[in-house]
Structure formats: structure tokens, C-alpha cells
Amino acid sequence: QQQVKQSPQSLIVQKGGISIINCAYENTAFDYFPWYQQFPGKGPALLIAIRPDVSEKKEGRFTISFNKSAKQFSLHIMDSQPGDSATYFCAALISGGYQKVTFGTGTKLQVIP
Amino acid sequence: NAGVTQTPKFQVLKTGQSMTLQCAQDMNHNSMYWYRQDPGMGLRLIYYSASEGTTDKGEVPNGYNVSRLNKREFSLRLESAAPSQTSVYFCASTSGGLAGDYEQYFGPGTRLTVT
């Protein structure tokens, strides 16, 4: 059962452009939504995270937008750079008790010069 | 501080062979996890250990067993490898929400091929 749906599967963006990755979830008990970044040959690493009581969180060029009523959230990468080329995973978890994370299927981003 | 370490980095097995993937963390984390990563399917949870002495099945546990040896170490065993188990395996750990920290720290992965 895919509880977090992620799109697109792959994305090509020109340097300086905006990269947008979307996710939708089903379980309304989720209350913590992280994004992970994975470079080839490496393990994923936390990029940015948001709680549903906030509609937007920005860290540098990375912004999460959150729409609680639509059960959707998205990652925006402003001024995309070739160094941002990686696979991005959205995720969701219930923060109380044991935090089992449900991951999206990933988006492979390529930023071309 | 090495974080999460995994051994081996690469492994090729024949169908029916067994092996154990090792994972260790030096962050004093309570919870540890094993995932497999396949193209187009994201990260799928195989087994997890919420705390030392406990283990539970995740989304895709069939064909695998785990052992939480102590707080630092969490191993994954394939008793009789099958080609469907060809994948990249990641171990991860988390403090379990202490101080509001829900970050999962991942190891570098083990690339397993079963022929």
C-alpha cells in the first residue's frame, strides 16, 4: 500500500530554474514530513522537514510548501544548480511513539548547465 | 564519529547461498532499521528495531531475518538468497524522537547481486 505518492519520477531542469517535486499522503495521522536527498552511491540524508501546523518552510534555496486540507506537500528548489542533481525522497511519519517512516518512490533530478 | 557503517559494500551471491549484512552506529541511537532500495520503488522497510532487544517486521520481511545484537549493532541475514533479493540495502538509525529529532541517519549501503 503506497501511502505517500511522489511525482514526477524524473525531472530535468536548466541551471537557474525552479525544480518542483510533489507528494500526496493518505494517512491523516502523519504529523512530520521530511525530505531526503540522495547522491549516487550514497545513503539518503535529511534535507529539510516540516510539520503540518506550518504552511511553508524555507532553508536557503529549498522550500517545502504544505497543504493540509489537500494532504499534499511539495519541495521547491530555487536557482537550481548542477550540484543539486540527486534523487529526492519525500517521507511522512507519526512522531509519537515509534517513528516508522513511509517514503515516496523518489524523484531523480538532473540540473543541466 | 563514524555515524552508521555497513559491511560489506558490495556482494555477489549465488541463488541459495546465505549471508549476513552488518550495521553499526556510534550515535547512541535507540532505533535501527533495514531498508531495500529498488528502482522506481523507493525505500521499503524490511525490519526495524525500536529499541535494544526488540525487532519487528516492516513492509517486505519475507526471506530475511534480523538480530539486534546490542544497542550499536543490527544485522540482516539472508538465509537462502534469491534473485529477487538483488537490491541496495541501507541500514539507518534514529534517536527515536529525543529532543524532537526524527532524522534517520543512513549508512552508505550494501549493493547485493544474486545470480
XYZ file of C-alpha atoms in Angstrom:
228
model
C 0.000 0.000 0.000
C 1.582 3.230 -1.195
C 0.725 5.776 1.487
C 2.923 8.531 0.066
C 2.704 9.175 -3.662
C 5.514 11.168 -5.269
C 5.783 12.769 -8.689
C 7.413 13.162 -11.100
C 9.643 10.112 -11.253
C 12.323 12.128 -13.052
C 12.901 15.795 -13.745
C 15.313 17.739 -15.922
C 15.769 21.425 -15.123
C 18.101 24.021 -16.544
C 20.613 25.697 -14.273
C 18.978 28.633 -12.539
C 15.480 27.235 -12.937
C 12.998 26.079 -10.302
C 12.665 22.372 -9.545
C 9.319 21.262 -8.117
C 8.586 17.821 -6.677
C 5.148 16.921 -5.366
C 3.922 14.420 -2.800
C 0.500 13.372 -1.560
C -0.320 11.326 1.509
C -3.331 9.389 2.721
C -2.872 8.860 6.446
C -4.074 11.942 8.345
C -2.187 10.748 11.435
C 1.127 11.698 9.781
C 2.490 14.762 11.540
C 6.069 15.123 10.341
C 7.137 15.399 6.710
C 10.858 15.223 5.857
C 12.614 15.349 2.516
C 15.753 13.309 1.925
C 18.435 13.890 -0.708
C 20.490 11.033 -2.108
C 23.575 11.346 -4.282
C 24.673 8.380 -6.434
C 26.415 5.703 -4.411
C 25.472 7.294 -1.079
C 22.781 6.828 1.517
C 19.923 9.344 1.774
C 20.430 12.357 4.032
C 17.864 14.676 5.585
C 17.437 17.895 3.587
C 14.532 19.728 5.205
C 11.396 18.846 7.159
C 8.041 20.414 8.067
C 5.172 19.921 10.495
C 1.558 20.378 9.296
C 0.943 23.410 11.535
C 3.153 25.416 9.160
C 2.271 26.079 5.509
C 5.796 26.798 4.345
C 9.378 26.296 5.496
C 12.412 27.718 3.773
C 16.069 26.829 4.178
C 18.317 28.569 1.713
C 17.234 27.649 -1.820
C 14.992 24.818 -0.576
C 11.349 25.406 0.375
C 8.638 22.993 1.490
C 5.045 24.039 0.817
C 2.369 22.196 2.780
C -1.375 21.988 2.093
C -3.007 20.141 4.983
C -6.553 20.176 3.559
C -5.384 18.673 0.270
C -2.958 16.300 2.024
C -0.190 17.432 -0.283
C 3.292 18.862 0.132
C 5.988 19.861 -2.277
C 9.679 20.683 -2.473
C 10.799 23.703 -4.433
C 14.458 24.189 -5.319
C 15.097 27.758 -6.394
C 18.014 28.699 -8.646
C 18.722 25.005 -9.272
C 22.400 24.104 -9.644
C 24.150 21.096 -11.214
C 25.247 20.142 -7.692
C 21.567 19.646 -6.821
C 21.423 16.693 -9.231
C 20.351 13.826 -6.991
C 17.378 11.674 -6.090
C 14.884 13.262 -3.716
C 12.529 11.334 -1.460
C 9.576 12.771 0.382
C 8.525 10.969 3.529
C 5.955 11.019 6.289
C 5.808 9.712 9.820
C 3.829 9.812 13.041
C 6.069 11.471 15.607
C 4.598 9.999 18.790
C 5.865 6.635 19.969
C 7.824 4.670 17.394
C 8.537 6.716 14.267
C 8.243 4.355 11.321
C 8.883 6.377 8.180
C 6.927 5.943 4.955
C 8.913 7.058 1.912
C 7.772 8.184 -1.514
C 9.185 6.429 -4.564
C 11.765 9.124 -5.314
C 12.419 11.756 -7.983
C 15.645 11.760 -9.940
C 16.574 15.387 -10.605
C 19.079 16.384 -13.244
C 20.122 20.018 -13.487
C 21.772 20.772 -16.808
C 24.144 23.717 -17.369
C 32.236 9.788 14.952
C 31.616 7.429 12.015
C 27.795 7.591 12.106
C 26.268 4.480 10.542
C 28.625 1.943 8.999
C 27.720 -1.060 6.851
C 29.690 -4.055 5.671
C 30.225 -5.283 3.063
C 29.881 -2.539 0.440
C 29.381 -5.000 -2.413
C 28.456 -8.672 -2.536
C 27.631 -11.212 -5.225
C 25.823 -14.390 -4.155
C 24.599 -17.441 -5.973
C 20.976 -18.473 -5.539
C 20.588 -20.418 -2.318
C 23.667 -19.015 -0.571
C 23.355 -17.242 2.747
C 24.974 -14.121 4.092
C 24.720 -11.538 6.856
C 24.816 -7.790 6.324
C 26.333 -5.938 9.243
C 25.349 -2.498 10.520
C 26.680 -0.469 13.421
C 26.012 3.066 14.707
C 28.006 5.114 17.192
C 25.388 7.798 17.933
C 23.769 6.000 20.877
C 20.533 5.753 18.919
C 17.662 3.651 20.176
C 16.028 2.685 16.883
C 17.562 0.958 13.884
C 16.158 -0.042 10.501
C 16.897 -2.077 7.400
C 15.604 -0.877 4.022
C 15.969 -2.093 0.495
C 16.050 0.293 -2.443
C 14.913 -0.788 -5.883
C 14.453 1.388 -8.996
C 11.053 3.093 -9.029
C 10.065 1.673 -5.654
C 11.782 3.992 -3.229
C 12.913 2.764 0.155
C 10.973 -0.163 1.562
C 11.286 -1.166 5.188
C 12.373 -4.769 5.741
C 12.714 -4.932 9.545
C 13.170 -2.475 12.342
C 14.226 -2.442 15.966
C 12.572 0.242 18.055
C 14.934 -0.408 20.942
C 17.577 -2.872 22.053
C 16.031 -6.292 22.472
C 13.060 -5.765 20.140
C 12.605 -6.368 16.425
C 9.532 -6.121 14.190
C 8.633 -6.812 10.589
C 8.341 -3.992 8.127
C 6.764 -3.900 4.683
C 8.842 -6.602 2.946
C 10.226 -9.058 5.578
C 9.919 -12.348 3.661
C 13.262 -14.063 3.093
C 15.070 -12.045 5.764
C 15.892 -12.297 9.452
C 17.437 -9.744 11.788
C 19.319 -9.615 15.060
C 19.704 -6.585 17.330
C 22.973 -7.729 18.855
C 23.280 -4.755 21.209
C 22.395 -1.078 21.109
C 25.033 -0.390 18.455
C 24.598 -3.310 16.062
C 21.728 -4.541 13.901
C 22.359 -7.320 11.370
C 20.287 -8.565 8.424
C 20.523 -12.194 7.327
C 19.518 -13.772 4.044
C 19.185 -17.488 4.722
C 18.708 -18.635 1.120
C 19.310 -15.833 -1.355
C 17.038 -15.421 -4.373
C 17.473 -13.227 -7.490
C 14.522 -11.118 -6.260
C 16.725 -10.027 -3.367
C 19.127 -8.256 -5.717
C 18.972 -4.728 -4.387
C 20.768 -1.991 -2.494
C 20.367 -2.405 1.257
C 20.507 0.521 3.654
C 20.742 0.498 7.391
C 19.519 3.559 9.287
C 19.221 4.720 12.864
C 17.372 7.414 14.755
C 17.325 8.736 18.270
C 13.626 7.924 18.361
C 12.318 11.431 18.735
C 14.539 12.600 21.564
C 14.634 16.397 21.674
C 12.326 16.429 18.665
C 14.922 14.794 16.438
C 13.251 12.442 13.959
C 16.079 12.366 11.443
C 17.024 8.971 10.072
C 20.776 8.608 9.619
C 21.643 6.241 6.784
C 24.682 4.121 6.143
C 26.422 4.039 2.747
C 24.584 0.924 1.584
C 25.397 -2.621 0.505
C 24.966 -3.470 -3.168
C 23.887 -7.105 -3.387
C 23.566 -9.120 -6.580
C 22.097 -12.622 -6.523
C 22.742 -14.696 -9.652
